[in-house]
Coordinates of C-alpha atoms in Angstrom, one line a residue:
X1010 CA -26.0 52.6 41.6
X1011 CA -29.3 54.1 40.2
X1012 CA -29.1 53.1 36.7
X1013 CA -28.4 49.8 37.2
X1014 CA -26.4 48.0 33.9
X1015 CA -27.5 44.0 33.8
X1016 CA -24.2 43.5 31.3
X1017 CA -21.8 45.4 33.7
X1018 CA -23.1 42.9 36.5
X1019 CA -23.6 40.0 33.9
X1020 CA -18.8 40.8 33.3
X1021 CA -18.3 39.4 36.8
X1022 CA -19.8 36.7 36.4
X1023 CA -17.8 34.4 34.4
X1024 CA -20.4 31.2 34.2
X1025 CA -22.5 33.7 32.3
X1026 CA -20.3 33.1 29.3
X1027 CA -21.9 29.6 28.9
X1028 CA -24.7 28.4 27.2
X1029 CA -27.1 27.7 30.2
X1030 CA -29.6 30.9 31.4
X1031 CA -29.8 30.5 35.5
X1032 CA -33.2 30.1 36.3
X1033 CA -32.8 27.9 39.3
X1034 CA -30.6 31.1 41.7
X1035 CA -33.0 30.2 44.6
X1036 CA -30.8 26.9 44.9
X1037 CA -27.4 28.9 44.2
X1038 CA -26.0 31.5 42.3
X1039 CA -23.4 32.3 40.0
X1040 CA -20.1 33.1 41.9
X1041 CA -18.2 36.4 41.5
X1042 CA -14.8 36.2 39.4
X1043 CA -13.4 38.0 41.8
X1044 CA -13.9 35.4 45.0
X1045 CA -12.7 32.9 42.6
X1046 CA -9.7 34.7 42.8
X1047 CA -9.4 35.5 46.1
X1048 CA -10.0 31.6 47.1
X1049 CA -7.7 31.0 44.2
X1050 CA -5.0 33.2 45.8
X1051 CA -5.1 31.4 49.7
X1052 CA -4.4 28.8 48.8
X1053 CA -1.0 29.9 46.6
X1054 CA 0.3 32.1 49.3
X1055 CA -2.1 31.6 52.2
X1056 CA -3.3 28.1 52.8
X1057 CA -1.3 27.1 56.3
X1058 CA -3.4 26.9 59.8
X1059 CA -3.9 29.8 61.1
X1060 CA -2.9 31.0 64.5
X1061 CA 0.8 30.6 64.6
X1062 CA 3.4 33.4 64.6
X1063 CA 5.4 32.6 61.0
X1064 CA 4.8 34.7 58.6
X1065 CA 2.7 32.7 55.9
X1066 CA 0.6 32.0 58.9
X1067 CA -0.3 35.2 60.0
X1068 CA -1.3 36.8 56.5
X1069 CA -3.5 32.7 56.8
X1070 CA -5.2 35.1 59.9
X1071 CA -5.3 38.0 58.6
X1072 CA -7.1 36.8 55.9
X1073 CA -9.7 34.5 58.0
X1074 CA -10.1 37.8 60.0
X1075 CA -11.0 40.1 57.0
X1076 CA -13.4 37.8 56.2
X1077 CA -15.4 37.1 59.0
X1078 CA -15.6 40.9 59.5
X1079 CA -16.9 41.3 56.0
X1080 CA -19.7 39.0 57.0
X1081 CA -20.1 40.3 60.2
X1082 CA -20.7 43.9 58.1
X1083 CA -23.1 42.4 55.9
X1084 CA -25.8 41.8 58.2
X1085 CA -25.0 44.6 60.8
X1086 CA -23.7 42.2 63.5
X1087 CA -20.5 41.9 65.4
X1088 CA -18.0 39.7 65.0
X1089 CA -17.9 37.6 68.0
X1090 CA -22.1 37.7 67.7
X1091 CA -21.2 35.4 64.2
X1092 CA -20.1 31.8 62.3
X1093 CA -20.0 30.4 59.9
X1094 CA -20.4 26.2 58.6
X1095 CA -20.5 23.7 55.3
X1096 CA -24.2 24.5 55.7
X1097 CA -27.4 26.6 57.4
X1098 CA -29.0 23.2 57.7
X1099 CA -25.7 21.9 59.3
X1100 CA -26.0 25.2 62.0
X1101 CA -29.3 25.4 62.2
X1102 CA -29.0 21.3 63.8
X1103 CA -26.0 22.6 65.6
X1104 CA -27.7 25.5 67.2
X1105 CA -30.3 22.8 68.5
X1106 CA -28.0 21.2 70.5
X1107 CA -27.3 24.2 72.4
X1108 CA -30.4 24.7 73.7
X1109 CA -30.8 23.2 77.5
X1110 CA -34.3 24.0 77.9
X1111 CA -37.1 22.2 80.0
X1112 CA -39.1 19.3 80.3
X1113 CA -42.9 21.1 79.8
X1114 CA -41.4 24.3 77.5
X1115 CA -42.4 24.8 74.3
X1116 CA -41.2 26.3 71.2
X1117 CA -42.8 27.2 68.3
X1118 CA -42.3 26.5 64.1
X1119 CA -43.2 27.1 61.5
X1120 CA -44.8 24.3 59.0
X1121 CA -44.2 26.3 55.6
X1122 CA -40.4 26.1 55.9
X1123 CA -37.2 25.0 55.1
X1124 CA -36.5 21.1 56.4
X1125 CA -33.7 22.7 57.7
X1126 CA -35.5 24.7 60.1
X1127 CA -38.4 21.9 61.1
X1128 CA -36.2 19.3 61.3
X1129 CA -34.0 20.8 64.3
X1130 CA -36.8 21.2 66.2
X1131 CA -38.8 18.7 66.0
X1132 CA -35.6 16.4 67.2
X1133 CA -35.0 18.7 69.8
X1134 CA -38.8 18.6 71.4
X1135 CA -38.1 14.6 71.1
X1136 CA -34.7 14.3 73.4
X1137 CA -35.9 16.8 75.6
X1138 CA -39.6 16.8 75.5
X1139 CA -40.7 19.7 74.3
X1140 CA -44.0 21.3 73.1
X1141 CA -44.2 21.9 69.7
X1142 CA -46.8 24.4 69.0
X1143 CA -46.4 24.5 64.4
X1144 CA -47.6 27.9 63.0
X1145 CA -49.2 27.1 60.1
X1146 CA -51.6 29.8 58.5
X1147 CA -55.5 29.4 58.9
X1148 CA -56.2 31.0 55.9
X1149 CA -55.6 27.7 53.0
X1150 CA -55.1 29.3 50.3
X1151 CA -52.7 29.0 47.3
X1152 CA -50.3 32.1 49.1
X1153 CA -49.9 31.5 52.9
X1154 CA -47.8 33.5 55.3
X1155 CA -47.2 34.1 58.5
X1156 CA -48.7 36.6 60.3
X1157 CA -48.0 37.8 63.3
X1158 CA -51.7 38.5 65.4
X1159 CA -51.8 34.4 64.4
X1160 CA -48.8 33.6 66.1
X1161 CA -49.7 35.6 70.1
X1162 CA -52.4 32.6 70.0
X1163 CA -49.4 30.3 70.2
X1164 CA -47.8 31.7 72.9
X1165 CA -47.4 31.0 76.4
X1166 CA -45.0 32.1 79.5
X1167 CA -43.4 28.6 78.2
X1168 CA -42.2 29.6 75.4
X1169 CA -38.4 29.3 74.7
X1170 CA -38.3 29.3 70.3
X1171 CA -40.3 29.8 67.8
X1172 CA -38.5 29.7 64.9
X1173 CA -39.8 31.0 60.8
X1174 CA -39.0 31.9 57.2
X1175 CA -37.8 35.6 56.5
X1176 CA -38.8 34.5 52.9
X1177 CA -39.8 31.1 51.1
X1178 CA -38.0 29.6 49.0
X1179 CA -40.0 28.5 47.2
X1180 CA -43.5 31.1 47.3
X1181 CA -40.6 34.4 47.2
X1182 CA -43.1 36.0 49.7
X1183 CA -41.9 38.3 52.4
X1184 CA -42.5 37.9 55.9
X1185 CA -42.5 41.0 58.3
X1186 CA -40.1 39.6 60.7
X1187 CA -39.3 42.4 62.4
X1188 CA -43.3 42.8 63.7
X1189 CA -42.6 38.8 64.2
X1190 CA -39.9 39.7 66.6
X1191 CA -41.7 42.0 68.5
X1192 CA -44.2 40.4 69.1
X1193 CA -41.6 36.9 70.1
X1194 CA -39.9 38.8 72.2
X1195 CA -43.3 40.3 74.6
X1196 CA -42.6 37.0 75.9
X1197 CA -39.5 37.2 79.2
X1198 CA -37.0 35.0 76.9
X1199 CA -38.5 33.6 74.1
X1200 CA -35.9 33.6 71.2
X1201 CA -36.5 33.9 68.1
X1202 CA -34.5 32.0 64.7
X1203 CA -35.3 32.7 61.0
X1204 CA -34.2 31.5 58.2
X1205 CA -32.9 33.9 55.5
X1206 CA -31.6 31.8 53.0
X1207 CA -33.7 32.7 50.6
X1208 CA -34.2 36.4 50.9
X1209 CA -29.7 37.0 51.8
X1210 CA -29.7 37.7 48.0
X1211 CA -31.6 40.3 47.9
X1212 CA -32.1 42.6 50.1
X1213 CA -30.6 43.7 52.4
X1214 CA -30.5 43.3 56.2
X1215 CA -29.9 44.1 59.4
X1216 CA -30.0 41.6 62.3
X1217 CA -30.5 45.0 65.0
X1218 CA -32.8 46.3 63.1
X1219 CA -34.7 43.5 62.9
X1220 CA -35.2 42.3 66.5
X1221 CA -33.8 38.2 65.8
X1222 CA -32.0 36.8 68.0
X1223 CA -31.2 34.0 65.0
X1224 CA -30.4 34.3 61.9
X1225 CA -29.1 32.2 59.1
X1226 CA -27.8 32.8 55.6
X1227 CA -25.8 30.9 52.7
X1228 CA -23.2 32.6 51.0
X1229 CA -23.1 30.1 47.7
X1230 CA -27.4 31.6 46.5
X1231 CA -25.6 35.9 47.7
X1232 CA -23.2 35.2 44.6
X1233 CA -19.7 33.0 46.4
X1234 CA -18.3 30.0 48.1
X1235 CA -20.0 26.9 49.3
X1236 CA -20.5 28.1 53.2
X1237 CA -23.1 29.6 55.3
X1238 CA -23.2 31.9 58.5
X1239 CA -25.1 32.5 61.6
X1240 CA -25.9 35.1 63.5
X1241 CA -26.7 34.8 67.4
X1242 CA -27.1 38.1 69.6
X1243 CA -24.6 37.9 72.3
X1244 CA -27.9 37.7 74.6
X1245 CA -29.2 35.2 72.8
X1246 CA -25.9 33.2 73.0
X1247 CA -26.4 33.3 77.1
X1248 CA -29.0 30.2 76.4
X1249 CA -26.8 28.5 74.6
X1250 CA -23.9 25.9 75.6
X1251 CA -20.1 25.8 73.7
X1252 CA -20.4 22.3 71.4
X1253 CA -16.4 23.0 71.1
X1254 CA -14.3 21.2 72.8
X1255 CA -14.0 22.2 76.9
X1256 CA -10.4 23.9 76.4
X1257 CA -11.0 26.7 74.1
X1258 CA -12.2 29.5 74.7
X1259 CA -16.5 29.5 74.6
X1260 CA -17.1 33.6 74.2
X1261 CA -17.9 34.8 71.4
X1262 CA -21.1 32.3 68.6
X1263 CA -17.8 30.5 66.4
X1264 CA -16.7 29.1 69.5
X1265 CA -20.0 26.7 70.8
X1266 CA -21.2 26.5 67.6
X1267 CA -18.8 26.1 64.7
X1268 CA -16.7 23.3 64.7
X1269 CA -13.3 22.0 63.4
X1270 CA -10.1 23.9 62.0
X1271 CA -12.4 25.0 58.4
X1272 CA -13.5 26.8 55.2
X1273 CA -10.6 29.0 56.2
X1274 CA -10.1 29.6 51.3
X1275 CA -14.1 31.0 50.9
X1276 CA -14.5 32.8 54.2
X1277 CA -11.9 34.8 53.5
X1278 CA -13.4 35.4 49.6
X1279 CA -16.5 36.5 51.4
X1280 CA -14.9 41.0 51.7
X1281 CA -15.3 40.6 47.8
X1282 CA -18.9 39.5 47.5
X1283 CA -19.6 42.7 50.2
X1284 CA -17.6 45.3 47.7
X1285 CA -19.7 43.9 44.7
X1286 CA -22.8 44.8 46.4
X1287 CA -21.9 47.7 48.2
X1288 CA -23.0 49.5 50.7
X1289 CA -27.9 49.4 51.3
X1290 CA -28.4 53.0 50.7
X1291 CA -25.9 53.3 48.2
X1292 CA -25.1 50.8 46.4
X1293 CA -26.3 47.5 44.1
X1294 CA -28.7 47.3 45.9
X1295 CA -29.7 50.5 46.3
X1296 CA -31.1 54.0 44.6
X1297 CA -33.3 51.7 42.5
X1298 CA -30.6 49.6 41.3
X1299 CA -31.1 45.9 41.8
X1300 CA -33.6 45.4 42.8
X1301 CA -35.7 46.9 40.4
X1302 CA -34.2 45.3 38.0
X1303 CA -35.6 42.0 39.5
X1304 CA -38.9 43.6 40.3
X1305 CA -39.2 44.3 36.2
X1306 CA -37.8 40.3 35.7
X1307 CA -40.7 39.6 38.4
X1308 CA -42.9 41.7 36.5
X1309 CA -42.6 40.3 33.2
X1310 CA -42.8 36.0 34.1
X1311 CA -45.8 37.2 36.5
X1312 CA -47.6 39.6 34.4
X1313 CA -48.3 36.4 31.3
X1314 CA -48.7 33.6 34.5
X1315 CA -51.5 35.6 35.7
X1316 CA -52.9 36.3 32.4
X1317 CA -53.3 31.9 31.4
X1318 CA -56.6 30.5 33.7
X1319 CA -54.3 27.4 33.6
X1320 CA -51.6 28.0 35.7
X1321 CA -52.3 28.3 39.1
X1322 CA -49.0 30.8 41.0
X1323 CA -48.0 29.8 44.4
X1324 CA -47.3 32.6 46.8
X1325 CA -48.2 36.4 45.3
X1326 CA -49.4 36.9 42.8
X1327 CA -48.9 40.4 42.9
X1328 CA -45.5 41.4 41.6
X1329 CA -45.0 44.5 44.1
X1330 CA -40.6 44.3 45.3
X1331 CA -42.3 44.8 48.9
X1332 CA -44.2 41.3 48.9
X1333 CA -42.2 38.9 47.2
X1334 CA -38.6 38.3 45.7
X1335 CA -38.1 37.2 42.2
X1336 CA -39.0 33.2 42.9
X1337 CA -42.0 32.8 41.8
X1338 CA -43.2 29.3 41.9
X1339 CA -46.8 27.3 39.9
X1340 CA -48.1 24.7 38.1
X1341 CA -49.7 24.0 35.5
X1342 CA -53.3 22.2 34.6
X1343 CA -52.9 18.9 32.6
X1344 CA -49.0 18.5 33.1
X1345 CA -47.2 17.0 35.7
X1346 CA -44.8 19.4 36.9
X1347 CA -41.3 16.8 35.9
X1348 CA -42.5 16.3 32.4
X1349 CA -43.1 19.9 31.3
X1350 CA -39.5 20.7 32.9
X1351 CA -37.8 18.1 31.2
X1352 CA -40.0 18.9 28.0
X1353 CA -38.4 22.0 27.8
X1354 CA -35.1 21.5 28.6
X1355 CA -34.3 19.1 25.3
X1356 CA -35.3 22.0 23.1
X1357 CA -33.7 24.8 25.1
X1358 CA -30.9 26.0 27.6
X1359 CA -33.3 27.5 30.4
X1360 CA -32.0 25.8 33.9
X1361 CA -35.3 25.8 36.4
X1362 CA -36.4 23.0 39.2
X1363 CA -39.7 21.5 39.2
X1364 CA -40.3 19.7 43.2
X1365 CA -41.0 20.6 46.3
X1366 CA -36.8 22.2 47.2
X1367 CA -37.0 20.7 51.2
X1368 CA -40.1 22.1 52.1
X1369 CA -42.5 19.5 51.8
X1370 CA -45.2 19.8 54.5
X1371 CA -46.0 23.0 52.5
X1372 CA -46.1 21.6 49.0
X1373 CA -47.5 18.3 50.1
X1374 CA -49.9 19.0 52.8
X1375 CA -50.7 22.2 53.6
X1376 CA -50.9 23.0 49.2
X1377 CA -51.8 19.3 48.8
X1378 CA -50.4 18.3 44.9
X1379 CA -48.4 16.0 43.6
X1380 CA -44.6 13.9 44.4
X1381 CA -44.0 16.3 41.3
X1382 CA -45.3 19.7 42.9
X1383 CA -44.0 23.1 41.8
X1384 CA -42.3 24.4 38.8
X1385 CA -40.0 27.1 39.7
X1386 CA -37.9 29.8 38.4
X1387 CA -36.1 32.3 40.1
X1388 CA -34.3 34.8 38.8
X1389 CA -31.6 36.9 39.7
X1390 CA -30.3 40.9 39.1
X1391 CA -27.7 39.3 36.4
X1392 CA -30.1 37.6 34.2
X1393 CA -32.1 39.9 32.0
X1394 CA -35.4 40.5 30.9
X1395 CA -34.2 39.6 27.2
X1396 CA -33.9 35.9 28.8
X1397 CA -36.7 35.8 30.8
X1398 CA -39.3 36.8 27.9
X1399 CA -37.4 33.9 25.8
X1400 CA -38.2 31.4 28.6
X1401 CA -42.5 32.8 28.6
X1402 CA -42.5 32.3 24.3
X1403 CA -40.7 28.3 24.4
X1404 CA -42.9 27.4 27.9
X1405 CA -45.7 29.0 26.5
X1406 CA -45.5 26.5 23.5
X1407 CA -44.6 24.1 24.9
X1408 CA -47.8 24.3 26.5
X1409 CA -49.8 25.5 23.9
X1410 CA -49.4 21.9 21.9
X1411 CA -50.3 19.2 24.8
X1412 CA -52.6 17.3 23.5
X1413 CA -56.4 17.6 25.0

């Protein structure tokens, strides 16, 4: 899709017909009509426990299996390497209970991540008496980055696990996961667990090429339903115990960490998302389509923000699509972030947010910001240039009228 048609894309999202401009997409995107229809159709025609020999149960099983296959294809994994759960937060917590590291082993945890990829590892370290080494950017800047070179000094023969984000949900900055994985794997049996929730809606993912051991994403941020997915390589699974019932199979990642029976209607609704996005090299992702449109949106917003000396951008100031995603956070001198967002909301239909967005250490400790944190504008491919320009105009009108 070389010539990306944003109006054609918007026509596939029923919510975009409503009177709301969605600029909070990092918190959750709108849902494709085909996904909504698939969920409804499943609940009408196939809503039974799968695994039975009767017709409707066979249909349920088949539809769920198609969803698993589509999820695996999305990240270039095998079906036995993925599992589903209610959220990335829950899947990461479940994963932490499968490891049986030894007292004194070390784990390296990114300090600038979403709390979902921090709290489980702090708890694991406390339970198993492990040593945590915090991976915090050495340079104190408004664009902190996780650099492979800085990681090297944190590793030792005792390192068992390294955790980090592919792209920050606050900064939008993209990290070089492939290079990070190469550094991690200089240590025998060390594992890399990556939070890809903020990256996945914007770029294709190939877990084999990246070289990660675990990778997690959320489909409700990729134009789908509220269900999350984790990848765990077959080799990495050898270091996991199962959380499942003793009498159930323990062969797959799903066997090990997806507890109970759930998400049938949600998982089987993943294929329409894959159909919509198409293959990485030639579908909506590729050929200068979705990615270049989002680049235009972030360029427009960042050009405005960079022109204002009273605005501090947190994250990459450049609009280079190789360095950042269209999730842009900032703060305006003299304004409380909460007050500014709510002031604009009173007279416009722009939906955007203020806060720390569960990256509390990053916002409150690294940046030393107050409780209202940053203002975040997070765009998706279905946003229009007119929406972004309209937001800029309304935003500038508000900040220019604040009494001094």
